Coordinates of C-alpha atoms in Angstrom, one line a residue:
X1 CA 108.4 76.0 68.7
X2 CA 112.2 75.9 69.6
X3 CA 114.9 78.5 70.1
X4 CA 113.1 80.4 72.7
X5 CA 115.6 82.8 74.6
X6 CA 114.0 84.4 77.5
X7 CA 116.4 87.4 77.8
X8 CA 115.0 88.5 81.2
X9 CA 113.6 86.3 84.0
X10 CA 113.3 86.3 87.7
X11 CA 113.1 82.6 88.7
X12 CA 114.4 83.3 92.3
X13 CA 111.2 85.3 92.9
X14 CA 109.0 83.6 95.7
X15 CA 106.4 83.0 93.1
X16 CA 108.4 80.0 92.2
X17 CA 109.1 78.7 95.6
X18 CA 106.8 75.6 95.3
X19 CA 108.0 74.2 92.1
X20 CA 111.1 76.1 90.9
X21 CA 113.2 73.0 90.3
X22 CA 110.6 71.0 88.5
X23 CA 109.7 74.0 86.2
X24 CA 113.3 74.7 85.3
X25 CA 113.9 71.0 84.5
X26 CA 111.0 71.0 82.2
X27 CA 111.5 74.4 80.1
X28 CA 114.0 73.0 77.7
X29 CA 111.4 70.3 76.8
X30 CA 109.2 73.2 75.8
X31 CA 111.4 74.9 73.4
X32 CA 113.3 77.1 75.7
X33 CA 117.0 77.2 74.7
X34 CA 118.3 79.9 77.0
X35 CA 117.2 81.9 80.0
X36 CA 119.0 85.0 81.4
X37 CA 118.2 85.7 85.1
X38 CA 118.2 89.5 86.0
X39 CA 119.6 90.6 89.5
X40 CA 117.6 93.0 91.5
X41 CA 119.6 93.0 94.8
X42 CA 123.1 91.5 96.1
X43 CA 121.1 88.5 97.5
X44 CA 119.1 88.0 94.5
X45 CA 122.1 88.3 92.3
X46 CA 124.0 85.6 94.3
X47 CA 121.1 83.2 94.0
X48 CA 121.1 84.0 90.2
X49 CA 124.7 82.8 90.0
X50 CA 123.8 79.5 91.9
X51 CA 120.8 78.8 89.7
X52 CA 122.8 79.5 86.5
X53 CA 125.6 77.0 87.7
X54 CA 123.0 74.4 88.4
X55 CA 121.3 74.4 84.8
X56 CA 123.4 74.5 81.6
X57 CA 120.8 76.5 79.6
X58 CA 120.5 79.4 82.4
X59 CA 122.7 82.4 82.7
X60 CA 123.0 85.2 85.2
X61 CA 123.2 88.9 85.4
X62 CA 124.1 90.6 88.8
X63 CA 123.0 94.2 89.7
X64 CA 121.1 96.4 92.0
X65 CA 117.7 97.5 90.7
X66 CA 116.8 101.1 91.2
X67 CA 114.1 100.1 93.7
X68 CA 116.8 98.8 96.0
X69 CA 119.1 101.6 95.6
X70 CA 118.2 103.1 99.1
X71 CA 119.2 99.8 100.8
X72 CA 122.4 99.1 98.8
X73 CA 125.2 98.7 101.4
X74 CA 128.5 100.3 101.4
X75 CA 130.8 98.1 99.3
X76 CA 128.0 96.8 97.2
X77 CA 130.1 97.4 94.2
X78 CA 132.9 95.2 95.4
X79 CA 130.4 92.3 96.1
X80 CA 128.9 92.8 92.6
X81 CA 132.4 92.6 91.1
X82 CA 133.1 89.4 93.1
X83 CA 129.8 87.9 91.8
X84 CA 130.5 88.9 88.2
X85 CA 133.9 87.4 88.4
X86 CA 132.8 84.2 90.3
X87 CA 131.4 82.2 87.2
X88 CA 131.6 82.2 83.4
X89 CA 127.8 82.0 83.5
X90 CA 127.6 85.7 84.6
X91 CA 127.1 87.5 81.4
X92 CA 125.8 90.9 82.2
X93 CA 125.3 93.7 84.9
X94 CA 121.7 94.3 85.6
X95 CA 119.1 95.0 85.9
X96 CA 120.2 98.6 86.7
X97 CA 118.6 102.0 85.8
X98 CA 116.1 104.5 87.0
X99 CA 112.6 104.2 88.5
X100 CA 110.6 107.4 89.2
X101 CA 107.3 105.9 89.4
X102 CA 107.1 106.3 93.2
X103 CA 107.8 109.5 94.9
X104 CA 109.6 108.0 97.7
X105 CA 112.5 106.9 95.8
X106 CA 115.8 108.8 96.2
X107 CA 116.4 109.8 92.7
X108 CA 120.0 111.2 93.3
X109 CA 120.9 107.9 94.8
X110 CA 119.5 106.0 91.9
X111 CA 121.3 108.1 89.5
X112 CA 124.7 107.5 91.4
X113 CA 124.2 103.7 91.5
X114 CA 123.2 103.7 87.8
X115 CA 126.5 105.3 87.0
X116 CA 128.7 103.3 89.3
X117 CA 127.1 100.1 87.8
X118 CA 127.6 101.3 84.2
X119 CA 131.2 102.1 85.1
X120 CA 131.6 98.6 86.5
X121 CA 130.1 97.0 83.5
X122 CA 132.7 98.8 81.4
X123 CA 135.6 97.8 83.5
X124 CA 134.5 94.1 83.3
X125 CA 133.7 94.3 79.6
X126 CA 129.9 93.2 80.2
X127 CA 126.7 94.4 78.7
X128 CA 124.1 96.1 80.9
X129 CA 120.4 95.4 81.3
X130 CA 118.6 98.6 81.8
X131 CA 115.4 99.3 83.7
X132 CA 113.6 102.6 83.1
X133 CA 110.2 103.6 84.5
X134 CA 109.0 107.1 84.2
X135 CA 112.5 108.4 83.8
X136 CA 113.0 108.4 80.1
X137 CA 114.9 111.8 79.9
X138 CA 117.5 110.9 82.6
X139 CA 117.8 107.5 81.3
X140 CA 118.6 108.5 77.7
X141 CA 120.9 111.3 78.8
X142 CA 123.0 108.8 81.0
X143 CA 123.1 106.3 78.3
X144 CA 124.3 108.8 75.7
X145 CA 127.0 109.7 78.1
X146 CA 128.3 106.1 78.7
X147 CA 127.2 104.5 75.4
X148 CA 127.1 101.0 76.9
X149 CA 126.4 97.7 75.2
X150 CA 123.0 97.2 76.6
X151 CA 119.4 96.3 76.3
X152 CA 116.4 98.5 77.4
X153 CA 114.2 95.7 78.9
X154 CA 110.5 95.5 79.3
X155 CA 110.3 98.5 76.9
X156 CA 107.3 100.6 77.6
X157 CA 108.4 103.8 75.7
X158 CA 107.3 105.4 72.4
X159 CA 108.4 104.6 69.0
X160 CA 110.5 107.9 68.9
X161 CA 112.2 106.7 72.2
X162 CA 112.9 103.4 70.6
X163 CA 114.7 105.0 67.7
X164 CA 117.0 106.9 70.1
X165 CA 118.0 103.7 71.9
X166 CA 118.5 101.9 68.5
X167 CA 120.9 104.9 67.6
X168 CA 122.9 104.2 70.6
X169 CA 123.6 100.7 69.3
X170 CA 121.4 99.0 72.0
X171 CA 118.8 96.2 71.9
X172 CA 115.2 96.5 73.1
X173 CA 113.4 93.8 74.9
X174 CA 109.6 93.2 74.7
X175 CA 107.4 91.3 77.0
X176 CA 103.9 89.8 77.0
X177 CA 102.6 93.3 77.1
X178 CA 102.6 93.1 73.2
X179 CA 99.6 90.8 73.4
X180 CA 97.5 93.1 75.6
X181 CA 94.4 94.9 74.2
X182 CA 96.0 98.2 75.0
X183 CA 99.2 97.5 73.6
X184 CA 99.1 100.1 70.7
X185 CA 102.0 102.2 71.9
X186 CA 104.2 99.0 72.5
X187 CA 103.3 97.7 69.1
X188 CA 104.2 101.0 67.4
X189 CA 107.5 100.8 69.2
X190 CA 108.0 97.2 68.0
X191 CA 107.5 98.4 64.4
X192 CA 110.4 100.8 64.9
X193 CA 112.9 98.3 66.1
X194 CA 115.0 96.5 63.5
X195 CA 114.9 92.7 63.8
X196 CA 118.7 92.6 64.5
X197 CA 118.1 94.8 67.6
X198 CA 115.1 92.8 69.0
X199 CA 114.9 90.6 72.1
X200 CA 112.0 88.8 73.7
X201 CA 111.6 88.4 77.5
X202 CA 109.0 87.4 80.1
X203 CA 110.1 89.4 83.0
X204 CA 108.6 86.5 84.7
X205 CA 106.9 85.9 87.2
X206 CA 105.2 89.1 85.7
X207 CA 103.8 90.2 82.3
X208 CA 102.3 87.0 81.2
X209 CA 101.0 87.3 77.6
X210 CA 97.5 86.7 76.6
X211 CA 95.8 84.0 77.1
X212 CA 97.6 83.9 80.6
X213 CA 97.4 87.5 81.5
X214 CA 97.2 87.9 85.3
X215 CA 98.9 84.5 86.0
X216 CA 102.3 83.6 86.8
X217 CA 104.5 83.7 83.7
X218 CA 107.3 81.4 82.7
X219 CA 109.7 81.3 79.8
X220 CA 107.7 78.9 77.5
X221 CA 104.9 81.5 77.2
X222 CA 107.3 83.7 75.0
X223 CA 105.8 81.6 72.1
X224 CA 102.6 83.7 72.5
X225 CA 104.6 87.0 72.6
X226 CA 106.6 85.8 69.5
X227 CA 103.4 85.0 67.5
X228 CA 102.2 88.8 68.0
X229 CA 105.7 90.1 67.3
X230 CA 106.0 88.0 64.1
X231 CA 102.6 89.2 63.0
X232 CA 103.7 92.8 63.4
X233 CA 107.1 92.1 61.5
X234 CA 105.4 90.0 58.7
X235 CA 107.5 86.9 59.2
X236 CA 106.8 83.4 60.3
X237 CA 106.9 82.9 64.1
X238 CA 109.7 80.4 64.1
X239 CA 112.0 82.7 62.1
X240 CA 111.3 85.5 64.5
X241 CA 112.2 83.0 67.5
X242 CA 115.4 82.0 65.6
X243 CA 116.4 85.8 65.0
X244 CA 115.9 86.8 68.6
X245 CA 117.7 83.7 69.9
X246 CA 120.7 84.6 67.8
X247 CA 120.4 88.3 68.9
X248 CA 120.4 87.0 72.6
X249 CA 123.4 84.9 72.1
X250 CA 125.3 87.6 70.4
X251 CA 124.4 90.3 73.0
X252 CA 125.2 87.9 76.1
X253 CA 128.2 86.4 74.3
X254 CA 126.9 82.9 74.5
X255 CA 128.6 80.3 72.3
X256 CA 127.3 77.2 71.0
X257 CA 129.2 75.1 73.4
X258 CA 126.5 75.9 76.0

């Protein structure tokens, strides 16, 4: 297979410390055309930029994940702006959003940082990568307010929520979860997403598809996710990979020269 675009990856995670460079050199030989690195913190975002500059096929997003909202320093927005403007390989702000899964998170601070980073993206003319976990209502309300060019990544919501996101003109990203035995909800959501709004991702090192579930994920494994998605959509798997690659290139404004 070819034209794999992993639209959301975390290759600066410690899970790749032992073989990161070797793996990243090999991925293009396994059909991976592009990878987008999603930022979680200021340090992670800075590493994303360095990695993207080292590999032609890799691009970077910079942002503060809601799990790190409590530790974001004063002046974090200025640093994000500097990182976003430091390289043409930076193509998005993210991942940003809301995560209410654990009670210990400061929801008000998450909302404030979410809004601030949405505003930064608007100022810079960049799309946003949205993380939403157990926070659907607040996430949708804020997205309806800002109407960003964005993707709701690692989608875990209902088909009804997917339709609301699509109405906003946004994309939806699916992971290897589509291949899990308990993926009925995700598959129903996939059915509701038009092909021109569909993105594929790993969220690696997490969410490895069957038959690798529970192991470290990498971008080449999207081929298995694509097989399931193509089955649901009723088209050949390579056609689905071609479509999702074009979608990713359009969304992240990546031209053929890369």
